[in-house]
Tab-separated table of C-alpha atoms in Angstrom:
chain	number	residue	atom	x	y	z
W	106	MET	CA	-0.034	0.016	-0.007
W	107	SER	CA	1.373	3.361	-1.002
W	108	VAL	CA	1.803	6.065	1.671
W	109	PRO	CA	-0.428	9.096	1.062
W	110	PRO	CA	1.204	12.481	0.641
W	111	LEU	CA	1.820	14.727	3.725
W	112	LEU	CA	0.169	17.567	1.722
W	113	GLU	CA	-2.343	17.452	-1.109
W	114	MET	CA	-3.623	20.646	-2.763
W	115	ILE	CA	-6.349	19.467	-5.092
W	116	GLN	CA	-7.785	21.666	-8.030
W	117	ILE	CA	-6.865	24.877	-6.127
W	118	ALA	CA	-8.419	27.966	-7.850
W	119	LYS	CA	-7.943	31.697	-6.941
W	120	SER	CA	-8.954	34.898	-8.817
W	121	PHE	CA	-8.381	38.505	-8.015
W	122	GLY	CA	-11.277	40.257	-9.910
W	123	ALA	CA	-11.083	39.183	-13.491
W	124	THR	CA	-7.706	37.675	-13.177
W	125	ALA	CA	-7.430	34.066	-12.673
W	126	ALA	CA	-4.225	33.608	-10.590
W	127	LEU	CA	-4.662	29.778	-10.138
W	128	ARG	CA	-6.604	27.590	-12.505
W	129	GLY	CA	-7.241	24.351	-10.790
W	130	VAL	CA	-3.679	23.535	-9.502
W	131	THR	CA	-3.054	20.151	-8.051
W	132	PHE	CA	0.165	19.906	-5.941
W	133	SER	CA	1.498	17.481	-3.355
W	134	VAL	CA	4.421	16.732	-1.065
W	135	ARG	CA	5.298	13.592	0.788
W	136	ALA	CA	6.825	13.422	4.206
W	137	GLY	CA	10.791	13.578	3.824
W	138	GLU	CA	10.482	14.818	0.270
W	139	ALA	CA	11.688	18.048	-1.226
W	140	ARG	CA	9.586	19.150	-4.059
W	141	ALA	CA	10.563	22.110	-6.293
W	142	LEU	CA	7.933	24.503	-7.412
W	143	ILE	CA	9.069	26.141	-10.713
W	144	GLY	CA	7.749	28.812	-12.857
W	145	GLU	CA	8.389	32.309	-14.278
W	146	ASN	CA	7.293	35.445	-12.395
W	147	GLY	CA	3.528	35.569	-12.528
W	148	ALA	CA	3.110	31.797	-12.927
W	149	GLY	CA	1.147	31.524	-9.673
W	150	LYS	CA	3.850	30.183	-7.316
W	151	SER	CA	3.474	32.973	-4.762
W	152	THR	CA	-0.435	32.743	-4.804
W	153	LEU	CA	-0.366	29.024	-4.351
W	154	MET	CA	1.977	29.314	-1.370
W	155	LYS	CA	-0.231	32.178	0.182
W	156	VAL	CA	-3.214	29.800	-0.102
W	157	LEU	CA	-1.019	27.049	1.617
W	158	SER	CA	0.068	29.515	4.421
W	159	GLY	CA	-3.492	30.833	5.001
W	160	ALA	CA	-2.799	34.341	3.688
W	161	HIS	CA	-5.379	33.747	0.945
W	162	ALA	CA	-8.387	31.640	0.939
W	163	PRO	CA	-8.906	29.614	-2.189
W	164	ASP	CA	-12.090	30.115	-4.332
W	165	GLY	CA	-12.266	26.460	-5.157
W	166	GLY	CA	-10.458	23.075	-4.430
W	167	GLN	CA	-9.410	21.528	-1.278
W	168	MET	CA	-6.422	20.890	0.859
W	169	VAL	CA	-5.481	17.835	2.899
W	170	LEU	CA	-2.580	17.860	5.432
W	171	ALA	CA	-1.433	14.633	7.175
W	172	GLY	CA	-4.734	13.020	6.293
W	173	GLN	CA	-6.953	15.782	7.527
W	174	ARG	CA	-8.867	18.509	5.854
W	175	TYR	CA	-6.820	21.631	5.976
W	176	ALA	CA	-8.359	25.079	5.569
W	177	PRO	CA	-6.231	27.636	7.600
W	178	ARG	CA	-8.065	30.862	8.552
W	179	GLY	CA	-4.749	32.746	8.588
W	180	PRO	CA	-1.002	32.345	8.841
W	181	ILE	CA	-1.120	31.692	12.544
W	182	ASP	CA	-3.572	28.981	11.986
W	183	ALA	CA	-1.288	27.459	9.299
W	184	ARG	CA	1.671	27.596	11.649
W	185	ASN	CA	-0.225	25.935	14.383
W	186	ALA	CA	-1.117	23.081	11.880
W	187	GLY	CA	2.496	22.611	11.210
W	188	VAL	CA	3.151	24.744	7.951
W	189	ALA	CA	6.005	27.092	8.131
W	190	MET	CA	7.156	29.662	5.483
W	191	ILE	CA	10.870	30.843	5.121
W	192	TYR	CA	10.752	34.006	3.024
W	193	GLN	CA	13.595	35.859	1.321
W	194	GLU	CA	13.211	38.695	3.860
W	195	LEU	CA	13.801	37.011	7.226
W	196	ASN	CA	11.268	37.825	10.047
W	197	LEU	CA	13.729	38.289	12.906
W	198	ALA	CA	14.536	40.918	15.631
W	199	PRO	CA	18.213	41.678	15.164
W	200	ASP	CA	18.740	43.036	18.664
W	201	LEU	CA	17.263	39.955	20.348
W	202	SER	CA	19.002	36.767	21.049
W	203	VAL	CA	18.565	33.471	19.020
W	204	GLU	CA	16.418	32.177	22.001
W	205	ASP	CA	14.251	35.252	22.184
W	206	ASN	CA	13.693	35.319	18.491
W	207	ILE	CA	12.484	31.748	18.555
W	208	ALA	CA	10.256	32.376	21.531
W	209	LEU	CA	8.446	35.171	19.592
W	210	GLY	CA	6.790	32.505	17.720
W	211	LEU	CA	5.399	30.623	20.678
W	212	GLU	CA	2.248	31.279	22.544
W	213	ARG	CA	2.570	31.923	26.218
W	214	SER	CA	-0.103	29.522	26.974
W	215	ARG	CA	1.894	26.689	25.503
W	216	TRP	CA	5.155	27.277	27.390
W	217	GLY	CA	4.309	29.534	30.372
W	218	LEU	CA	6.274	32.498	31.467
W	219	LEU	CA	8.709	30.417	33.583
W	220	ASP	CA	9.303	27.497	31.362
W	221	ARG	CA	12.517	28.789	29.813
W	222	ALA	CA	14.382	25.515	30.544
W	223	ALA	CA	11.998	23.430	28.504
W	224	LEU	CA	12.126	25.992	25.586
W	225	ARG	CA	15.963	26.087	25.729
W	226	SER	CA	15.971	22.298	25.513
W	227	ARG	CA	13.705	22.378	22.474
W	228	ILE	CA	15.857	24.991	20.832
W	229	ARG	CA	19.172	22.935	21.375
W	230	GLN	CA	17.250	19.824	19.973
W	231	ALA	CA	16.070	21.808	16.811
W	232	LEU	CA	19.752	22.964	16.305
W	233	ARG	CA	21.038	19.420	16.747
W	234	THR	CA	18.541	18.135	14.172
W	235	LEU	CA	19.736	20.915	11.797
W	236	GLY	CA	23.444	19.941	12.433
W	237	HIS	CA	24.238	23.195	14.208
W	238	ALA	CA	24.406	22.264	17.896
W	239	ASP	CA	27.276	24.724	18.280
W	240	LEU	CA	24.978	27.801	17.785
W	241	GLN	CA	24.523	29.379	21.246
W	242	PRO	CA	20.929	30.458	22.134
W	243	HIS	CA	22.193	33.589	23.904
W	244	ARG	CA	23.939	34.870	20.698
W	245	LEU	CA	22.386	38.164	19.323
W	246	VAL	CA	20.894	37.689	15.911
W	247	ARG	CA	22.629	40.783	14.543
W	248	GLU	CA	26.035	39.183	15.216
W	249	LEU	CA	25.071	36.226	12.843
W	250	SER	CA	25.694	35.824	9.125
W	251	VAL	CA	22.685	35.864	6.870
W	252	GLY	CA	22.884	32.081	6.429
W	253	THR	CA	22.864	31.575	10.165
W	254	GLN	CA	20.055	33.904	10.635
W	255	GLN	CA	18.095	31.831	8.245
W	256	LEU	CA	18.964	28.881	10.399
W	257	VAL	CA	17.231	30.632	13.324
W	258	GLU	CA	13.991	30.934	11.340
W	259	ILE	CA	14.168	27.189	10.390
W	260	ALA	CA	14.920	26.241	14.056
W	261	ARG	CA	11.821	28.289	15.141
W	262	ALA	CA	9.789	26.229	12.609
W	263	LEU	CA	10.992	23.031	14.255
W	264	VAL	CA	10.323	24.280	17.754
W	265	LEU	CA	6.753	25.027	16.454
W	266	ASN	CA	6.551	21.413	15.368
W	267	ALA	CA	6.530	22.201	11.529
W	268	ARG	CA	5.642	19.189	9.461
W	269	LEU	CA	5.998	21.170	6.129
W	270	ILE	CA	8.474	23.950	5.398
W	271	VAL	CA	8.407	26.190	2.417
W	272	PHE	CA	11.569	27.914	1.212
W	273	ASP	CA	10.889	30.876	-1.080
W	274	GLU	CA	14.064	31.678	-3.050
W	275	PRO	CA	16.180	30.969	-0.086
W	276	THR	CA	19.588	31.438	-1.612
W	277	SER	CA	19.194	34.956	-3.044
W	278	SER	CA	21.198	36.645	-0.256
W	279	LEU	CA	23.594	33.762	0.655
W	280	THR	CA	27.225	33.145	-0.058
W	281	GLN	CA	28.191	29.855	-1.653
W	282	ARG	CA	29.342	28.437	1.636
W	283	ASP	CA	25.990	29.426	3.192
W	284	VAL	CA	24.167	27.777	0.207
W	285	GLU	CA	26.054	24.477	0.982
W	286	HIS	CA	25.119	24.792	4.651
W	287	LEU	CA	21.541	25.353	3.731
W	288	PHE	CA	21.489	22.269	1.572
W	289	GLN	CA	22.897	20.276	4.489
W	290	VAL	CA	20.051	21.594	6.648
W	291	ILE	CA	17.364	20.615	4.085
W	292	ARG	CA	18.829	17.142	3.910
W	293	SER	CA	18.564	16.935	7.785
W	294	LEU	CA	14.921	18.075	7.537
W	295	LYS	CA	14.199	15.351	4.895
W	296	SER	CA	15.846	12.704	7.106
W	297	ALA	CA	13.602	13.856	9.949
W	298	GLY	CA	10.516	13.249	7.832
W	299	ILE	CA	9.662	16.894	7.297
W	300	GLY	CA	8.243	17.782	3.777
W	301	VAL	CA	9.938	20.631	1.919
W	302	VAL	CA	8.684	22.944	-0.857
W	303	TYR	CA	11.589	24.691	-2.577
W	304	ILE	CA	10.980	27.644	-4.776
W	305	SER	CA	13.829	28.686	-7.021
W	306	HIS	CA	14.726	29.848	-10.452
W	307	PHE	CA	18.096	28.075	-10.223
W	308	LEU	CA	17.780	24.671	-11.864
W	309	GLU	CA	21.238	23.495	-10.615
W	310	GLU	CA	19.998	24.081	-7.038
W	311	ILE	CA	16.787	22.156	-7.709
W	312	ARG	CA	18.728	19.266	-9.129
W	313	ALA	CA	21.026	19.244	-6.149
W	314	ILE	CA	18.443	19.266	-3.296
W	315	CYS	CA	15.069	18.327	-4.618
W	316	ASP	CA	13.484	14.827	-5.282
W	317	SER	CA	10.683	16.012	-7.516
W	318	TYR	CA	9.299	19.041	-9.265
W	319	THR	CA	6.040	20.799	-10.278
W	320	VAL	CA	5.945	23.475	-12.982
W	321	LEU	CA	3.432	26.240	-12.978
W	322	ARG	CA	2.541	28.386	-16.109
W	323	ASP	CA	-0.198	31.060	-16.130
W	324	GLY	CA	-1.847	29.675	-12.959
W	325	ALA	CA	-1.884	25.979	-14.056
W	326	ASP	CA	0.238	23.008	-13.105
W	327	VAL	CA	1.713	22.081	-16.604
W	328	GLY	CA	4.364	19.423	-15.593
W	329	HIS	CA	5.742	17.391	-12.833
W	330	GLY	CA	8.142	14.543	-12.310
W	331	THR	CA	10.867	13.123	-10.297
W	332	LEU	CA	14.670	14.084	-10.128
């Protein structure tokens, strides 16, 4: 028996006025798989991911996440369901520590005001999973390279129990060394059974890190396959 996908987006449609941004797109990702989402600017990639992240409600179609109907009412709802977005512009407070930046994504009701020891333990576990146990939680984010700051965003997603992480053009501001570190991190995520969506215009990156691909054109999925 085949294992069902971690995420299924089935016949997703979205229009803005008279403009059809998505025309019945079907897209899926399995646990431990990195799927590339490819397409020119305006193809519908951003709209599809905004539907996934809860920023837009679809006009038609349905989504299934880990076997359950998935219809987030907003980005917070999506994060609580285990869907995390890593954007080109990182969402970090540079004058706060690694630990404090990660804590910004957590509800007080989950951890309590005094449960810093439990939070710190989760942060260290997330950094070990990502292969960066040497990064100290007390370090200020502004002291870190762009690549390491990106790592903080990914660690926050893991502490929030993300099951699916979307990377939107993640290498645009990275050095070659940081790109290699990012690829190591994505391999670690895949080994931990986390699904990855990787959006990039660089086909050599897609071949290096992804297992499969979907191509969008004019709001429709026009091709898919394995790598």
